[in-house]
PDB file of C-alpha atoms in Angstrom:
ATOM      1  CA  MET E 114       0.093  -0.016   0.049  1.00  0.00           C
ATOM      2  CA  ASN E 115       1.414   3.199  -1.112  1.00  0.00           C
ATOM      3  CA  LEU E 116       1.727   6.394   1.088  1.00  0.00           C
ATOM      4  CA  PHE E 117      -0.984   8.237  -0.097  1.00  0.00           C
ATOM      5  CA  LYS E 118      -3.495   5.265   0.339  1.00  0.00           C
ATOM      6  CA  ARG E 119      -2.132   4.662   3.878  1.00  0.00           C
ATOM      7  CA  THR E 120      -3.018   8.301   4.677  1.00  0.00           C
ATOM      8  CA  ILE E 121      -6.563   8.053   3.303  1.00  0.00           C
ATOM      9  CA  LEU E 122      -7.047   5.037   5.456  1.00  0.00           C
ATOM     10  CA  ALA E 123      -5.662   6.472   8.474  1.00  0.00           C
ATOM     11  CA  SER E 124      -7.740   9.344   8.051  1.00  0.00           C
ATOM     12  CA  VAL E 125     -11.029   7.445   7.478  1.00  0.00           C
ATOM     13  CA  LEU E 126     -10.122   5.117  10.545  1.00  0.00           C
ATOM     14  CA  ALA E 127      -9.741   8.134  12.760  1.00  0.00           C
ATOM     15  CA  LEU E 128     -13.089   9.826  11.769  1.00  0.00           C
ATOM     16  CA  PRO E 129     -15.120   8.178  14.798  1.00  0.00           C
ATOM     17  CA  PHE E 130     -12.517   9.262  17.076  1.00  0.00           C
ATOM     18  CA  MET E 131     -12.601  12.840  15.798  1.00  0.00           C
ATOM     19  CA  ALA E 132     -16.056  13.182  15.969  1.00  0.00           C
ATOM     20  CA  GLN E 133     -16.272  11.806  19.407  1.00  0.00           C
ATOM     21  CA  SER E 134     -13.608  14.295  20.472  1.00  0.00           C
ATOM     22  CA  ALA E 135     -15.583  17.154  18.942  1.00  0.00           C
ATOM     23  CA  MET E 136     -18.609  16.170  20.843  1.00  0.00           C
ATOM     24  CA  ALA E 137     -16.618  16.222  24.027  1.00  0.00           C
ATOM     25  CA  ASP E 138     -15.661  19.703  23.223  1.00  0.00           C
ATOM     26  CA  ASP E 139     -19.267  20.754  22.975  1.00  0.00           C
ATOM     27  CA  LEU E 140     -19.972  23.199  25.838  1.00  0.00           C
ATOM     28  CA  ILE E 141     -22.910  23.587  28.159  1.00  0.00           C
ATOM     29  CA  SER E 142     -22.599  26.540  30.558  1.00  0.00           C
ATOM     30  CA  ILE E 143     -24.298  26.302  33.969  1.00  0.00           C
ATOM     31  CA  ILE E 144     -25.146  29.379  35.765  1.00  0.00           C
ATOM     32  CA  VAL E 145     -26.266  29.064  39.520  1.00  0.00           C
ATOM     33  CA  ASN E 146     -26.854  31.530  42.210  1.00  0.00           C
ATOM     34  CA  ASP E 147     -24.362  30.969  45.043  1.00  0.00           C
ATOM     35  CA  PRO E 148     -22.646  27.550  45.606  1.00  0.00           C
ATOM     36  CA  SER E 149     -22.177  28.197  49.325  1.00  0.00           C
ATOM     37  CA  ASN E 150     -25.771  27.611  49.701  1.00  0.00           C
ATOM     38  CA  PRO E 151     -26.028  23.616  49.515  1.00  0.00           C
ATOM     39  CA  TYR E 152     -29.190  23.655  47.473  1.00  0.00           C
ATOM     40  CA  TRP E 153     -27.606  25.749  44.557  1.00  0.00           C
ATOM     41  CA  LEU E 154     -24.231  23.624  44.961  1.00  0.00           C
ATOM     42  CA  ALA E 155     -26.250  20.404  44.333  1.00  0.00           C
ATOM     43  CA  GLU E 156     -27.979  22.242  41.507  1.00  0.00           C
ATOM     44  CA  GLY E 157     -24.729  23.037  39.736  1.00  0.00           C
ATOM     45  CA  ASN E 158     -23.117  19.637  40.568  1.00  0.00           C
ATOM     46  CA  VAL E 159     -25.977  17.846  39.368  1.00  0.00           C
ATOM     47  CA  ALA E 160     -26.378  19.715  36.216  1.00  0.00           C
ATOM     48  CA  LYS E 161     -22.502  19.397  35.495  1.00  0.00           C
ATOM     49  CA  ALA E 162     -22.469  15.829  35.931  1.00  0.00           C
ATOM     50  CA  THR E 163     -25.367  15.119  33.753  1.00  0.00           C
ATOM     51  CA  ALA E 164     -23.788  17.327  30.985  1.00  0.00           C
ATOM     52  CA  GLU E 165     -20.418  15.295  31.059  1.00  0.00           C
ATOM     53  CA  LYS E 166     -22.307  11.997  31.101  1.00  0.00           C
ATOM     54  CA  LEU E 167     -24.057  12.991  27.890  1.00  0.00           C
ATOM     55  CA  GLY E 168     -20.665  13.700  26.429  1.00  0.00           C
ATOM     56  CA  TYR E 169     -20.400  17.418  26.729  1.00  0.00           C
ATOM     57  CA  SER E 170     -17.779  19.768  28.531  1.00  0.00           C
ATOM     58  CA  ALA E 171     -19.360  21.900  31.322  1.00  0.00           C
ATOM     59  CA  ASN E 172     -18.572  24.603  33.480  1.00  0.00           C
ATOM     60  CA  VAL E 173     -20.389  25.922  36.607  1.00  0.00           C
ATOM     61  CA  GLY E 174     -20.360  29.831  37.093  1.00  0.00           C
ATOM     62  CA  ALA E 175     -22.168  31.829  39.976  1.00  0.00           C
ATOM     63  CA  HIS E 176     -23.670  35.327  39.769  1.00  0.00           C
ATOM     64  CA  LYS E 177     -24.578  35.364  43.529  1.00  0.00           C
ATOM     65  CA  GLY E 178     -27.616  37.366  42.937  1.00  0.00           C
ATOM     66  CA  ASP E 179     -25.885  40.137  40.887  1.00  0.00           C
ATOM     67  CA  THR E 180     -27.244  40.584  37.392  1.00  0.00           C
ATOM     68  CA  ASN E 181     -24.234  42.308  36.320  1.00  0.00           C
ATOM     69  CA  THR E 182     -22.063  39.096  37.101  1.00  0.00           C
ATOM     70  CA  GLU E 183     -24.599  37.168  35.467  1.00  0.00           C
ATOM     71  CA  SER E 184     -24.519  39.164  32.443  1.00  0.00           C
ATOM     72  CA  ASN E 185     -20.610  38.898  32.263  1.00  0.00           C
ATOM     73  CA  LEU E 186     -21.281  34.986  32.635  1.00  0.00           C
ATOM     74  CA  VAL E 187     -23.588  34.983  29.720  1.00  0.00           C
ATOM     75  CA  ASP E 188     -21.300  36.923  27.673  1.00  0.00           C
ATOM     76  CA  THR E 189     -18.433  34.344  28.619  1.00  0.00           C
ATOM     77  CA  ALA E 190     -20.600  31.578  27.439  1.00  0.00           C
ATOM     78  CA  ILE E 191     -21.516  33.372  24.060  1.00  0.00           C
ATOM     79  CA  THR E 192     -17.766  34.024  23.537  1.00  0.00           C
ATOM     80  CA  ASN E 193     -17.033  30.132  24.220  1.00  0.00           C
ATOM     81  CA  GLN E 194     -19.813  29.289  21.716  1.00  0.00           C
ATOM     82  CA  ALA E 195     -21.815  27.243  24.417  1.00  0.00           C
ATOM     83  CA  LYS E 196     -24.432  24.894  22.937  1.00  0.00           C
ATOM     84  CA  ALA E 197     -26.749  25.694  25.430  1.00  0.00           C
ATOM     85  CA  ILE E 198     -27.125  27.705  28.983  1.00  0.00           C
ATOM     86  CA  ILE E 199     -28.616  26.406  32.158  1.00  0.00           C
ATOM     87  CA  LEU E 200     -29.353  29.442  34.201  1.00  0.00           C
ATOM     88  CA  ASP E 201     -30.816  29.944  37.610  1.00  0.00           C
ATOM     89  CA  PRO E 202     -31.867  33.595  37.011  1.00  0.00           C
ATOM     90  CA  ALA E 203     -30.587  36.374  39.489  1.00  0.00           C
ATOM     91  CA  ASN E 204     -33.547  38.249  39.236  1.00  0.00           C
ATOM     92  CA  ALA E 205     -37.248  37.634  37.644  1.00  0.00           C
ATOM     93  CA  ASP E 206     -37.055  41.042  35.718  1.00  0.00           C
ATOM     94  CA  GLY E 207     -33.326  41.834  35.681  1.00  0.00           C
ATOM     95  CA  SER E 208     -32.228  38.430  34.072  1.00  0.00           C
ATOM     96  CA  ILE E 209     -34.455  39.110  31.004  1.00  0.00           C
ATOM     97  CA  GLY E 210     -31.926  40.986  29.370  1.00  0.00           C
ATOM     98  CA  ALA E 211     -29.192  38.302  29.717  1.00  0.00           C
ATOM     99  CA  VAL E 212     -31.307  35.772  28.578  1.00  0.00           C
ATOM    100  CA  LYS E 213     -32.205  37.743  25.582  1.00  0.00           C
ATOM    101  CA  LYS E 214     -28.753  38.413  24.646  1.00  0.00           C
ATOM    102  CA  ALA E 215     -27.844  34.646  24.811  1.00  0.00           C
ATOM    103  CA  VAL E 216     -30.913  33.742  22.559  1.00  0.00           C
ATOM    104  CA  ASP E 217     -29.952  36.524  19.988  1.00  0.00           C
ATOM    105  CA  ALA E 218     -26.535  34.864  19.845  1.00  0.00           C
ATOM    106  CA  GLY E 219     -28.209  31.765  18.835  1.00  0.00           C
ATOM    107  CA  ILE E 220     -27.914  30.004  22.277  1.00  0.00           C
ATOM    108  CA  PRO E 221     -30.663  28.340  23.755  1.00  0.00           C
ATOM    109  CA  VAL E 222     -31.312  28.912  27.332  1.00  0.00           C
ATOM    110  CA  PHE E 223     -32.878  26.413  29.849  1.00  0.00           C
ATOM    111  CA  ILE E 224     -33.981  28.093  33.112  1.00  0.00           C
ATOM    112  CA  ILE E 225     -33.976  26.247  36.315  1.00  0.00           C
ATOM    113  CA  ASN E 226     -35.267  26.921  40.056  1.00  0.00           C
ATOM    114  CA  ALA E 227     -36.168  30.584  39.604  1.00  0.00           C
ATOM    115  CA  GLU E 228     -38.638  31.889  36.686  1.00  0.00           C
ATOM    116  CA  ILE E 229     -38.293  34.994  34.769  1.00  0.00           C
ATOM    117  CA  ASN E 230     -41.130  37.351  34.299  1.00  0.00           C
ATOM    118  CA  GLN E 231     -41.186  36.859  30.345  1.00  0.00           C
ATOM    119  CA  THR E 232     -42.214  33.904  28.297  1.00  0.00           C
ATOM    120  CA  GLY E 233     -41.059  32.947  24.843  1.00  0.00           C
ATOM    121  CA  LEU E 234     -37.451  33.603  25.342  1.00  0.00           C
ATOM    122  CA  ALA E 235     -36.268  30.565  27.395  1.00  0.00           C
ATOM    123  CA  LYS E 236     -36.811  26.990  25.809  1.00  0.00           C
ATOM    124  CA  ALA E 237     -37.900  25.969  29.132  1.00  0.00           C
ATOM    125  CA  GLN E 238     -38.345  27.086  32.744  1.00  0.00           C
ATOM    126  CA  LEU E 239     -38.139  24.206  35.136  1.00  0.00           C
ATOM    127  CA  VAL E 240     -39.000  24.988  38.652  1.00  0.00           C
ATOM    128  CA  SER E 241     -40.254  23.626  41.845  1.00  0.00           C
ATOM    129  CA  ASN E 242     -44.191  23.843  42.536  1.00  0.00           C
ATOM    130  CA  ASN E 243     -43.437  26.255  45.094  1.00  0.00           C
ATOM    131  CA  ALA E 244     -47.264  26.962  45.834  1.00  0.00           C
ATOM    132  CA  GLN E 245     -47.766  23.321  46.373  1.00  0.00           C
ATOM    133  CA  GLY E 246     -44.750  22.915  48.417  1.00  0.00           C
ATOM    134  CA  ALA E 247     -45.680  26.092  50.582  1.00  0.00           C
ATOM    135  CA  ALA E 248     -49.430  24.660  51.304  1.00  0.00           C
ATOM    136  CA  LEU E 249     -47.869  21.350  51.999  1.00  0.00           C
ATOM    137  CA  GLY E 250     -45.179  22.926  54.424  1.00  0.00           C
ATOM    138  CA  ALA E 251     -47.790  25.072  55.938  1.00  0.00           C
ATOM    139  CA  MET E 252     -50.284  22.244  56.666  1.00  0.00           C
ATOM    140  CA  ALA E 253     -47.650  20.287  58.542  1.00  0.00           C
ATOM    141  CA  TRP E 254     -46.789  23.463  60.597  1.00  0.00           C
ATOM    142  CA  VAL E 255     -50.281  23.936  61.570  1.00  0.00           C
ATOM    143  CA  ASP E 256     -50.554  20.078  62.705  1.00  0.00           C
ATOM    144  CA  ALA E 257     -47.555  20.447  64.740  1.00  0.00           C
ATOM    145  CA  MET E 258     -48.597  24.291  66.070  1.00  0.00           C
ATOM    146  CA  GLY E 259     -52.333  23.447  66.677  1.00  0.00           C
ATOM    147  CA  ASP E 260     -54.677  26.125  65.663  1.00  0.00           C
ATOM    148  CA  LYS E 261     -53.615  28.865  67.819  1.00  0.00           C
ATOM    149  CA  GLY E 262     -50.428  30.693  68.784  1.00  0.00           C
ATOM    150  CA  SER E 263     -48.081  33.296  67.589  1.00  0.00           C
ATOM    151  CA  TYR E 264     -45.411  33.089  65.014  1.00  0.00           C
ATOM    152  CA  VAL E 265     -43.029  35.106  62.804  1.00  0.00           C
ATOM    153  CA  GLU E 266     -41.981  34.456  59.407  1.00  0.00           C
ATOM    154  CA  LEU E 267     -38.797  34.675  57.658  1.00  0.00           C
ATOM    155  CA  PHE E 268     -39.067  36.076  53.920  1.00  0.00           C
ATOM    156  CA  GLY E 269     -36.726  34.970  51.017  1.00  0.00           C
ATOM    157  CA  ALA E 270     -35.149  37.550  48.429  1.00  0.00           C
ATOM    158  CA  PRO E 271     -37.919  39.732  47.104  1.00  0.00           C
ATOM    159  CA  SER E 272     -36.161  39.638  43.642  1.00  0.00           C
ATOM    160  CA  ASP E 273     -37.156  35.853  43.357  1.00  0.00           C
ATOM    161  CA  ASN E 274     -40.602  35.194  42.584  1.00  0.00           C
ATOM    162  CA  ASN E 275     -40.128  32.207  44.758  1.00  0.00           C
ATOM    163  CA  ALA E 276     -40.218  34.258  47.880  1.00  0.00           C
ATOM    164  CA  GLN E 277     -43.624  35.551  47.283  1.00  0.00           C
ATOM    165  CA  THR E 278     -45.299  32.509  46.060  1.00  0.00           C
ATOM    166  CA  ARG E 279     -44.239  30.608  49.038  1.00  0.00           C
ATOM    167  CA  SER E 280     -45.307  33.415  51.545  1.00  0.00           C
ATOM    168  CA  ASN E 281     -48.720  33.481  49.700  1.00  0.00           C
ATOM    169  CA  GLY E 282     -48.808  29.641  50.002  1.00  0.00           C
ATOM    170  CA  PHE E 283     -48.198  30.086  53.735  1.00  0.00           C
ATOM    171  CA  GLU E 284     -50.731  32.474  54.106  1.00  0.00           C
ATOM    172  CA  THR E 285     -53.414  30.869  52.126  1.00  0.00           C
ATOM    173  CA  VAL E 286     -53.352  28.096  54.750  1.00  0.00           C
ATOM    174  CA  LEU E 287     -52.758  30.050  57.898  1.00  0.00           C
ATOM    175  CA  SER E 288     -55.368  32.389  57.322  1.00  0.00           C
ATOM    176  CA  GLN E 289     -57.899  29.867  57.808  1.00  0.00           C
ATOM    177  CA  TYR E 290     -56.930  29.762  61.546  1.00  0.00           C
ATOM    178  CA  PRO E 291     -57.658  33.285  62.902  1.00  0.00           C
ATOM    179  CA  ASP E 292     -56.078  32.286  66.349  1.00  0.00           C
ATOM    180  CA  LEU E 293     -52.732  31.941  64.739  1.00  0.00           C
ATOM    181  CA  LYS E 294     -51.311  35.490  65.000  1.00  0.00           C
ATOM    182  CA  LYS E 295     -48.229  36.426  62.748  1.00  0.00           C
ATOM    183  CA  LYS E 296     -46.412  38.936  64.793  1.00  0.00           C
ATOM    184  CA  ALA E 297     -43.554  39.805  62.418  1.00  0.00           C
ATOM    185  CA  GLN E 298     -42.201  39.309  58.858  1.00  0.00           C
ATOM    186  CA  GLU E 299     -38.602  39.736  58.170  1.00  0.00           C
ATOM    187  CA  VAL E 300     -36.590  39.617  54.722  1.00  0.00           C
ATOM    188  CA  ALA E 301     -33.650  37.487  55.091  1.00  0.00           C
ATOM    189  CA  ASN E 302     -32.509  36.806  51.800  1.00  0.00           C
ATOM    190  CA  TRP E 303     -32.254  33.136  51.954  1.00  0.00           C
ATOM    191  CA  ASP E 304     -29.297  33.248  54.040  1.00  0.00           C
ATOM    192  CA  ARG E 305     -28.459  31.585  57.431  1.00  0.00           C
ATOM    193  CA  THR E 306     -26.582  34.755  59.116  1.00  0.00           C
ATOM    194  CA  GLN E 307     -29.417  36.948  58.035  1.00  0.00           C
ATOM    195  CA  GLY E 308     -31.981  34.723  59.260  1.00  0.00           C
ATOM    196  CA  TYR E 309     -30.053  34.527  62.523  1.00  0.00           C
ATOM    197  CA  ASN E 310     -29.931  38.311  62.786  1.00  0.00           C
ATOM    198  CA  LYS E 311     -33.675  38.827  61.929  1.00  0.00           C
ATOM    199  CA  MET E 312     -34.763  36.058  64.240  1.00  0.00           C
ATOM    200  CA  GLN E 313     -32.883  37.945  67.087  1.00  0.00           C
ATOM    201  CA  SER E 314     -34.636  41.313  66.325  1.00  0.00           C
ATOM    202  CA  MET E 315     -38.121  39.854  65.983  1.00  0.00           C
ATOM    203  CA  LEU E 316     -37.626  37.593  69.305  1.00  0.00           C
ATOM    204  CA  GLN E 317     -36.519  40.756  71.315  1.00  0.00           C
ATOM    205  CA  ALA E 318     -39.943  42.285  70.150  1.00  0.00           C
ATOM    206  CA  ASN E 319     -41.833  39.060  70.483  1.00  0.00           C
ATOM    207  CA  PRO E 320     -40.231  36.994  73.287  1.00  0.00           C
ATOM    208  CA  ASP E 321     -43.450  34.802  73.605  1.00  0.00           C
ATOM    209  CA  ILE E 322     -43.799  33.496  70.098  1.00  0.00           C
ATOM    210  CA  ASN E 323     -44.590  29.659  69.452  1.00  0.00           C
ATOM    211  CA  GLY E 324     -43.220  29.233  66.232  1.00  0.00           C
ATOM    212  CA  VAL E 325     -41.295  30.228  62.942  1.00  0.00           C
ATOM    213  CA  ILE E 326     -42.301  29.465  59.469  1.00  0.00           C
ATOM    214  CA  SER E 327     -39.412  30.152  56.874  1.00  0.00           C
ATOM    215  CA  GLY E 328     -39.167  30.427  52.977  1.00  0.00           C
ATOM    216  CA  ASN E 329     -35.969  28.183  53.087  1.00  0.00           C
ATOM    217  CA  ASP E 330     -33.843  25.943  55.175  1.00  0.00           C
ATOM    218  CA  GLU E 331     -30.914  28.445  55.515  1.00  0.00           C
ATOM    219  CA  MET E 332     -33.261  31.230  57.036  1.00  0.00           C
ATOM    220  CA  ALA E 333     -34.746  28.472  59.420  1.00  0.00           C
ATOM    221  CA  LEU E 334     -31.433  27.091  60.475  1.00  0.00           C
ATOM    222  CA  GLY E 335     -30.319  30.771  61.353  1.00  0.00           C
ATOM    223  CA  ALA E 336     -33.477  31.181  63.203  1.00  0.00           C
ATOM    224  CA  ILE E 337     -32.790  27.883  65.331  1.00  0.00           C
ATOM    225  CA  ALA E 338     -29.416  28.990  66.091  1.00  0.00           C
ATOM    226  CA  ALA E 339     -30.741  32.361  67.544  1.00  0.00           C
ATOM    227  CA  LEU E 340     -33.505  30.689  69.616  1.00  0.00           C
ATOM    228  CA  LYS E 341     -30.908  28.188  70.819  1.00  0.00           C
ATOM    229  CA  GLU E 342     -28.605  31.246  72.055  1.00  0.00           C
ATOM    230  CA  ALA E 343     -31.616  32.868  73.806  1.00  0.00           C
ATOM    231  CA  GLY E 344     -32.466  29.586  75.416  1.00  0.00           C
ATOM    232  CA  LYS E 345     -36.075  29.457  73.696  1.00  0.00           C
ATOM    233  CA  LEU E 346     -35.598  26.656  71.027  1.00  0.00           C
ATOM    234  CA  GLU E 347     -37.515  24.109  73.156  1.00  0.00           C
ATOM    235  CA  GLY E 348     -41.138  23.510  72.063  1.00  0.00           C
ATOM    236  CA  LYS E 349     -40.950  25.887  69.095  1.00  0.00           C
ATOM    237  CA  VAL E 350     -42.582  24.719  65.927  1.00  0.00           C
ATOM    238  CA  ILE E 351     -40.295  25.728  62.914  1.00  0.00           C
ATOM    239  CA  GLY E 352     -40.577  24.828  59.405  1.00  0.00           C
ATOM    240  CA  GLY E 353     -38.186  25.184  56.492  1.00  0.00           C
ATOM    241  CA  PHE E 354     -38.234  24.918  52.788  1.00  0.00           C
ATOM    242  CA  ASP E 355     -35.552  23.299  50.452  1.00  0.00           C
ATOM    243  CA  GLY E 356     -34.763  19.655  51.897  1.00  0.00           C
ATOM    244  CA  SER E 357     -31.107  20.734  52.393  1.00  0.00           C
ATOM    245  CA  PRO E 358     -28.666  18.114  54.192  1.00  0.00           C
ATOM    246  CA  ASP E 359     -28.216  20.413  57.202  1.00  0.00           C
ATOM    247  CA  ALA E 360     -32.004  20.681  57.456  1.00  0.00           C
ATOM    248  CA  VAL E 361     -32.641  16.967  57.362  1.00  0.00           C
ATOM    249  CA  GLU E 362     -30.021  16.627  60.273  1.00  0.00           C
ATOM    250  CA  ALA E 363     -31.873  19.213  62.212  1.00  0.00           C
ATOM    251  CA  VAL E 364     -35.274  17.372  61.475  1.00  0.00           C
ATOM    252  CA  LYS E 365     -33.528  14.236  62.876  1.00  0.00           C
ATOM    253  CA  ALA E 366     -32.304  16.199  65.768  1.00  0.00           C
ATOM    254  CA  GLY E 367     -35.966  17.324  66.556  1.00  0.00           C
ATOM    255  CA  GLU E 368     -34.937  20.959  66.216  1.00  0.00           C
ATOM    256  CA  LEU E 369     -36.628  21.458  62.908  1.00  0.00           C
ATOM    257  CA  THR E 370     -40.272  20.329  62.566  1.00  0.00           C
ATOM    258  CA  TYR E 371     -40.057  19.738  58.764  1.00  0.00           C
ATOM    259  CA  THR E 372     -38.379  20.764  55.550  1.00  0.00           C
ATOM    260  CA  VAL E 373     -40.107  20.755  52.179  1.00  0.00           C
ATOM    261  CA  LEU E 374     -37.659  19.092  49.807  1.00  0.00           C
ATOM    262  CA  GLN E 375     -37.400  20.768  46.280  1.00  0.00           C
ATOM    263  CA  PRO E 376     -36.517  18.259  43.660  1.00  0.00           C
ATOM    264  CA  VAL E 377     -33.547  20.018  42.591  1.00  0.00           C
ATOM    265  CA  ALA E 378     -31.631  17.107  41.572  1.00  0.00           C
ATOM    266  CA  ILE E 379     -34.466  16.002  39.248  1.00  0.00           C
ATOM    267  CA  PHE E 380     -35.111  19.192  37.515  1.00  0.00           C
ATOM    268  CA  ALA E 381     -31.454  20.124  37.150  1.00  0.00           C
ATOM    269  CA  GLU E 382     -30.787  16.850  35.474  1.00  0.00           C
ATOM    270  CA  GLU E 383     -33.931  17.336  33.344  1.00  0.00           C
ATOM    271  CA  ALA E 384     -32.892  20.644  32.069  1.00  0.00           C
ATOM    272  CA  VAL E 385     -29.617  19.374  30.859  1.00  0.00           C
ATOM    273  CA  ARG E 386     -31.227  16.321  29.053  1.00  0.00           C
ATOM    274  CA  GLN E 387     -33.871  18.871  27.523  1.00  0.00           C
ATOM    275  CA  ALA E 388     -30.999  20.877  26.422  1.00  0.00           C
ATOM    276  CA  ASP E 389     -29.351  17.810  24.961  1.00  0.00           C
ATOM    277  CA  GLU E 390     -32.460  16.933  23.029  1.00  0.00           C
ATOM    278  CA  TYR E 391     -32.673  20.385  21.596  1.00  0.00           C
ATOM    279  CA  ILE E 392     -29.066  20.552  20.390  1.00  0.00           C
ATOM    280  CA  LYS E 393     -29.271  17.360  18.745  1.00  0.00           C
ATOM    281  CA  THR E 394     -32.617  17.566  17.144  1.00  0.00           C
ATOM    282  CA  GLY E 395     -33.509  21.103  17.133  1.00  0.00           C
ATOM    283  CA  LYS E 396     -36.785  19.985  18.775  1.00  0.00           C
ATOM    284  CA  LEU E 397     -38.181  20.255  22.392  1.00  0.00           C
ATOM    285  CA  LYS E 398     -38.579  17.302  24.432  1.00  0.00           C
ATOM    286  CA  VAL E 399     -41.191  19.007  26.480  1.00  0.00           C
ATOM    287  CA  THR E 400     -43.277  21.650  24.562  1.00  0.00           C
ATOM    288  CA  GLU E 401     -44.404  23.523  27.446  1.00  0.00           C
ATOM    289  CA  GLU E 402     -42.127  26.414  28.722  1.00  0.00           C
ATOM    290  CA  LYS E 403     -43.233  26.419  32.277  1.00  0.00           C
ATOM    291  CA  GLN E 404     -42.764  23.121  33.963  1.00  0.00           C
ATOM    292  CA  LEU E 405     -43.696  22.528  37.547  1.00  0.00           C
ATOM    293  CA  PHE E 406     -42.116  19.619  39.852  1.00  0.00           C
ATOM    294  CA  ASP E 407     -43.751  18.745  42.947  1.00  0.00           C
ATOM    295  CA  CYS E 408     -42.242  19.048  46.390  1.00  0.00           C
ATOM    296  CA  ILE E 409     -41.950  16.479  49.233  1.00  0.00           C
ATOM    297  CA  LEU E 410     -42.663  16.913  52.909  1.00  0.00           C
ATOM    298  CA  VAL E 411     -39.784  15.774  55.036  1.00  0.00           C
ATOM    299  CA  ASP E 412     -40.617  15.369  58.765  1.00  0.00           C
ATOM    300  CA  SER E 413     -39.489  12.594  61.280  1.00  0.00           C
ATOM    301  CA  ASN E 414     -42.322  10.156  59.900  1.00  0.00           C
ATOM    302  CA  VAL E 415     -41.028  10.410  56.366  1.00  0.00           C
ATOM    303  CA  LEU E 416     -37.409   9.809  57.413  1.00  0.00           C
ATOM    304  CA  ASP E 417     -38.732   6.528  59.008  1.00  0.00           C
ATOM    305  CA  VAL E 418     -39.572   5.398  55.409  1.00  0.00           C
ATOM    306  CA  TYR E 419     -37.052   7.232  53.166  1.00  0.00           C
ATOM    307  CA  SER E 420     -33.423   7.765  53.137  1.00  0.00           C
ATOM    308  CA  PHE E 421     -31.257  10.154  51.038  1.00  0.00           C
ATOM    309  CA  SER E 422     -28.849   8.795  48.300  1.00  0.00           C
ATOM    310  CA  GLY E 423     -27.375  12.168  48.013  1.00  0.00           C
ATOM    311  CA  PRO E 424     -28.182  15.815  48.698  1.00  0.00           C
ATOM    312  CA  PHE E 425     -31.764  16.371  47.855  1.00  0.00           C
ATOM    313  CA  GLN E 426     -32.198  13.029  46.417  1.00  0.00           C
ATOM    314  CA  LEU E 427     -34.891  11.046  48.836  1.00  0.00           C
ATOM    315  CA  ASP E 428     -35.305   7.417  48.140  1.00  0.00           C
ATOM    316  CA  ARG E 429     -37.602   4.590  49.466  1.00  0.00           C
TER     317      ARG E 429
END
């Protein structure tokens, strides 16, 4: 066989390997809020692992609630010619421009966890069913609290629609019990330290409250720390939301009454799989843009039946 034929044969044999290599270089950019929160850490980790399992390269960036940082991360994804962006938006209104910029550059965006206030831009918005989860948690809170007493509420980041949706869900249930009196509500921005500080101030003004209902676990865990420090934790009914590992341990310890598990591991994986389908076929795996994933109540009774195979992954 002459040199020319050997070269052609080598090139043909190399084609499958070249194609495989090119696919591995295809990038999916994942942008989350703040990985110091275990919820967002799991979100990014699951999305990245799924993308790599499907043959893509993947990177995870964090905007920490700042829309300028988010915009810069989207610019980087555009420069890197990402095949898709998986985005947990910084702001329901303020993130619309970043999503539009990616779409104008021909990059499909799949939104997870928090919505944007515009439809028709993202290929999908996959989020927890926050109204269902809030009602589920509030009913468990009432069961533990009884139909009378006083309480305070810790509210998440106002820029995130989930905060108001959960608060509204709590109110829908708790308003049915006129002898349950809400003494205060404070914004703690999903943050444990802020939850601790806001709980301290609310406790000073309302030393005889019976319970705390919280928009997420981090704020609830901050409230527990403040109540412990004040020697007032015993007998308090405290509800969380997320299903974080620390919250599950607090439920086991009898400090947190319950947490509402958001299926973040499920919808983070599903968003990447939907992106993969769109990249390969140009068609959507699910035609509905807004997709809701039901939450699960995690209390001491549930933990007798279920176990956790990983963060935010509950298995029978």
